Amino acid sequence: MRHNKKFNHLGRKKAHREALLSNLTISLIMHKRIFTTLAKAKALRMYCEPLINRSKKDDMQNRRLVFSYLQNKDAVKELFGVVAEKVADRPGGYTRILKTGHRLGDNAEMCMIELVDFNEGMLEAKDTKKAKTTRRSRRKKADAPVEAPAAETTAAE
C-alpha cells in the first residue's frame, strides 16, 4: 500500500530519483536557469528550496548537510557564496517555473525553472510600474468643459 506517499516518483526507483534531483539541483545552482519537464521541475522545487534555505546561514553543519545531498564542491561553493547573498532577505519562494509549451517528440509539457533573484529582466520590470488605469469612459467630463467656454465666447462677442 502507498499511504501518505504523495510525492511524484517520476517513474524511477529511489536511488535513481535522488541522483536525478541532485544533478538537476547542481545544474540549477550553476546556471541559474534550466529547461526541463514540468513534472521534474515541480519535484526539483521541493528538493532544492530547503537546500537554498540552508545556505542563508553559512556554517559548517549546513555546508556538510548540503554537500551530502549534492556531492559537488563547486555547486556548494556557488550556493553559499553567490546565491545565498542574493536570497538573504527573501523568506521563501526561491524558484520560478514558467511553462514553455510541449516537446515535439512525446508532447511532454516543458518548462523553464529559474532562481527568482537572478532574472534581471523581471527585476527591472518590477521596478517600473505603469500608472493605474481605469476602464470607465471619461467622455462626459471631457465634453462638458469644452462646450462651456465655447458658449461664453459667443456671448462675449
mmCIF file of C-alpha atoms in Angstrom:
data_model
loop_
_atom_site.group_PDB
_atom_site.id
_atom_site.type_symbol
_atom_site.label_atom_id
_atom_site.label_comp_id
_atom_site.label_asym_id
_atom_site.label_seq_id
_atom_site.Cartn_x
_atom_site.Cartn_y
_atom_site.Cartn_z
ATOM 1 C CA MET A 1 0.000 0.000 0.000
ATOM 2 C CA ARG A 2 1.156 3.519 -0.704
ATOM 3 C CA HIS A 3 -0.487 5.512 2.075
ATOM 4 C CA ASN A 4 0.961 9.014 2.623
ATOM 5 C CA LYS A 5 3.356 8.772 -0.316
ATOM 6 C CA LYS A 6 2.122 11.687 -2.359
ATOM 7 C CA PHE A 7 5.311 12.999 -3.963
ATOM 8 C CA ASN A 8 5.962 12.316 -7.635
ATOM 9 C CA HIS A 9 8.099 9.209 -8.098
ATOM 10 C CA LEU A 10 8.921 10.238 -11.703
ATOM 11 C CA GLY A 11 8.840 6.588 -12.824
ATOM 12 C CA ARG A 12 12.168 5.822 -11.128
ATOM 13 C CA LYS A 13 13.493 3.904 -8.154
ATOM 14 C CA LYS A 14 14.605 5.866 -5.080
ATOM 15 C CA ALA A 15 18.336 5.963 -5.867
ATOM 16 C CA HIS A 16 17.768 6.990 -9.492
ATOM 17 C CA ARG A 17 15.289 9.700 -8.465
ATOM 18 C CA GLU A 18 17.668 11.146 -5.865
ATOM 19 C CA ALA A 19 20.532 11.185 -8.379
ATOM 20 C CA LEU A 20 18.306 12.914 -10.935
ATOM 21 C CA LEU A 21 17.156 15.591 -8.486
ATOM 22 C CA SER A 22 20.703 16.115 -7.216
ATOM 23 C CA ASN A 23 22.031 16.635 -10.749
ATOM 24 C CA LEU A 24 19.151 18.965 -11.649
ATOM 25 C CA THR A 25 19.805 20.996 -8.491
ATOM 26 C CA ILE A 26 23.507 21.280 -9.322
ATOM 27 C CA SER A 27 22.632 22.492 -12.835
ATOM 28 C CA LEU A 28 20.125 24.992 -11.469
ATOM 29 C CA ILE A 29 22.630 26.411 -8.990
ATOM 30 C CA MET A 30 25.444 26.652 -11.526
ATOM 31 C CA HIS A 31 23.414 28.003 -14.488
ATOM 32 C CA LYS A 32 20.590 29.804 -12.577
ATOM 33 C CA ARG A 33 18.046 28.625 -15.212
ATOM 34 C CA ILE A 34 17.340 25.219 -16.764
ATOM 35 C CA PHE A 35 14.752 23.767 -19.143
ATOM 36 C CA THR A 36 13.071 20.506 -18.149
ATOM 37 C CA THR A 37 9.668 18.832 -17.985
ATOM 38 C CA LEU A 38 7.010 20.258 -15.719
ATOM 39 C CA ALA A 39 6.861 17.159 -13.500
ATOM 40 C CA LYS A 40 10.626 17.200 -12.923
ATOM 41 C CA ALA A 41 10.570 20.949 -12.232
ATOM 42 C CA LYS A 42 7.874 20.590 -9.581
ATOM 43 C CA ALA A 43 9.791 17.749 -7.922
ATOM 44 C CA LEU A 44 13.010 19.791 -8.182
ATOM 45 C CA ARG A 45 11.410 22.756 -6.448
ATOM 46 C CA MET A 46 10.546 20.597 -3.426
ATOM 47 C CA TYR A 47 14.112 19.232 -3.388
ATOM 48 C CA CYS A 48 16.209 22.383 -3.862
ATOM 49 C CA GLU A 49 14.316 25.064 -1.910
ATOM 50 C CA PRO A 50 15.204 23.614 1.523
ATOM 51 C CA LEU A 51 18.848 23.457 0.410
ATOM 52 C CA ILE A 52 18.757 27.111 -0.672
ATOM 53 C CA ASN A 53 17.143 27.977 2.653
ATOM 54 C CA ARG A 54 20.009 26.251 4.487
ATOM 55 C CA SER A 55 22.555 28.304 2.551
ATOM 56 C CA LYS A 56 21.324 31.508 4.210
ATOM 57 C CA LYS A 57 23.171 30.522 7.392
ATOM 58 C CA ASP A 58 26.768 29.787 6.425
ATOM 59 C CA ASP A 59 28.206 27.382 8.973
ATOM 60 C CA MET A 60 29.971 24.043 8.778
ATOM 61 C CA GLN A 61 26.902 21.978 9.650
ATOM 62 C CA ASN A 62 24.788 23.460 6.853
ATOM 63 C CA ARG A 63 27.623 23.119 4.335
ATOM 64 C CA ARG A 64 28.087 19.451 5.219
ATOM 65 C CA LEU A 65 24.370 18.751 5.058
ATOM 66 C CA VAL A 66 24.004 20.417 1.644
ATOM 67 C CA PHE A 67 27.123 18.607 0.392
ATOM 68 C CA SER A 68 25.597 15.282 1.468
ATOM 69 C CA TYR A 69 22.706 15.992 -0.927
ATOM 70 C CA LEU A 70 24.671 17.457 -3.847
ATOM 71 C CA GLN A 71 28.135 15.789 -3.738
ATOM 72 C CA ASN A 72 29.627 18.697 -5.716
ATOM 73 C CA LYS A 73 32.092 21.162 -4.150
ATOM 74 C CA ASP A 74 31.672 23.806 -6.850
ATOM 75 C CA ALA A 75 27.891 23.835 -6.504
ATOM 76 C CA VAL A 76 28.123 24.123 -2.706
ATOM 77 C CA LYS A 77 30.604 26.992 -3.027
ATOM 78 C CA GLU A 78 28.351 28.775 -5.538
ATOM 79 C CA LEU A 79 25.269 28.177 -3.373
ATOM 80 C CA PHE A 80 26.791 29.504 -0.151
ATOM 81 C CA GLY A 81 28.552 32.379 -1.923
ATOM 82 C CA VAL A 82 26.640 33.993 -4.790
ATOM 83 C CA VAL A 83 23.166 32.533 -4.333
ATOM 84 C CA ALA A 84 22.977 32.971 -0.543
ATOM 85 C CA GLU A 85 23.959 36.632 -0.898
ATOM 86 C CA LYS A 86 21.034 37.303 -3.260
ATOM 87 C CA VAL A 87 18.378 35.364 -1.300
ATOM 88 C CA ALA A 88 19.406 36.587 2.160
ATOM 89 C CA ASP A 89 16.305 38.736 2.731
ATOM 90 C CA ARG A 90 13.784 36.550 0.852
ATOM 91 C CA PRO A 91 11.547 34.478 3.183
ATOM 92 C CA GLY A 92 10.968 31.668 0.674
ATOM 93 C CA GLY A 93 9.954 31.007 -2.919
ATOM 94 C CA TYR A 94 13.437 30.951 -4.400
ATOM 95 C CA THR A 95 12.454 29.357 -7.720
ATOM 96 C CA ARG A 96 10.042 30.276 -10.510
ATOM 97 C CA ILE A 97 8.516 27.854 -13.017
ATOM 98 C CA LEU A 98 7.451 29.208 -16.418
ATOM 99 C CA LYS A 99 5.715 26.880 -18.877
ATOM 100 C CA THR A 100 7.216 26.909 -22.374
ATOM 101 C CA GLY A 101 4.960 24.557 -24.339
ATOM 102 C CA HIS A 102 5.146 20.930 -25.368
ATOM 103 C CA ARG A 103 8.086 18.812 -26.542
ATOM 104 C CA LEU A 104 7.844 17.705 -30.170
ATOM 105 C CA GLY A 105 8.837 14.067 -29.677
ATOM 106 C CA ASP A 106 6.451 12.908 -26.960
ATOM 107 C CA ASN A 107 4.316 16.015 -26.293
ATOM 108 C CA ALA A 108 5.604 16.300 -22.720
ATOM 109 C CA GLU A 109 4.844 19.633 -21.082
ATOM 110 C CA MET A 110 8.109 21.600 -20.904
ATOM 111 C CA CYS A 111 9.017 24.492 -18.649
ATOM 112 C CA MET A 112 11.843 26.696 -17.507
ATOM 113 C CA ILE A 113 12.782 26.734 -13.823
ATOM 114 C CA GLU A 114 14.975 29.565 -12.622
ATOM 115 C CA LEU A 115 16.203 31.218 -9.471
ATOM 116 C CA VAL A 116 13.987 34.244 -8.850
ATOM 117 C CA ASP A 117 16.662 36.765 -7.875
ATOM 118 C CA PHE A 118 18.818 36.128 -10.947
ATOM 119 C CA ASN A 119 16.376 37.193 -13.679
ATOM 120 C CA GLU A 120 17.351 40.799 -14.427
ATOM 121 C CA GLY A 121 14.521 41.317 -16.928
ATOM 122 C CA MET A 122 11.815 40.552 -14.377
ATOM 123 C CA LEU A 123 13.545 42.619 -11.688
ATOM 124 C CA GLU A 124 13.635 45.701 -13.959
ATOM 125 C CA ALA A 125 10.003 45.208 -14.969
ATOM 126 C CA LYS A 126 9.028 45.050 -11.302
ATOM 127 C CA ASP A 127 10.692 48.425 -10.603
ATOM 128 C CA THR A 128 8.995 50.323 -13.453
ATOM 129 C CA LYS A 129 5.262 50.105 -12.766
ATOM 130 C CA LYS A 130 2.699 51.650 -15.066
ATOM 131 C CA ALA A 131 0.220 54.255 -13.871
ATOM 132 C CA LYS A 132 -3.087 52.827 -12.738
ATOM 133 C CA THR A 133 -5.709 52.918 -15.474
ATOM 134 C CA THR A 134 -9.465 52.598 -15.279
ATOM 135 C CA ARG A 135 -11.884 51.013 -17.703
ATOM 136 C CA ARG A 136 -14.583 53.674 -17.487
ATOM 137 C CA SER A 137 -15.031 56.358 -20.081
ATOM 138 C CA ARG A 138 -14.009 59.971 -19.463
ATOM 139 C CA ARG A 139 -16.033 61.375 -22.373
ATOM 140 C CA LYS A 140 -18.666 63.144 -20.249
ATOM 141 C CA LYS A 141 -16.139 65.121 -18.234
ATOM 142 C CA ALA A 142 -14.134 65.971 -21.348
ATOM 143 C CA ASP A 143 -17.193 67.147 -23.333
ATOM 144 C CA ALA A 144 -18.646 69.391 -20.628
ATOM 145 C CA PRO A 145 -15.693 71.821 -20.216
ATOM 146 C CA VAL A 146 -15.206 72.091 -23.980
ATOM 147 C CA GLU A 147 -18.792 73.282 -24.590
ATOM 148 C CA ALA A 148 -18.900 75.794 -21.711
ATOM 149 C CA PRO A 149 -16.027 78.040 -22.898
ATOM 150 C CA ALA A 150 -17.404 77.957 -26.433
ATOM 151 C CA ALA A 151 -20.767 79.326 -25.191
ATOM 152 C CA GLU A 152 -19.043 82.076 -23.193
ATOM 153 C CA THR A 153 -17.004 83.277 -26.152
ATOM 154 C CA THR A 154 -20.098 83.668 -28.331
ATOM 155 C CA ALA A 155 -21.845 85.640 -25.581
ATOM 156 C CA ALA A 156 -18.863 87.947 -25.159
ATOM 157 C CA GLU A 157 -18.760 88.849 -28.844
#
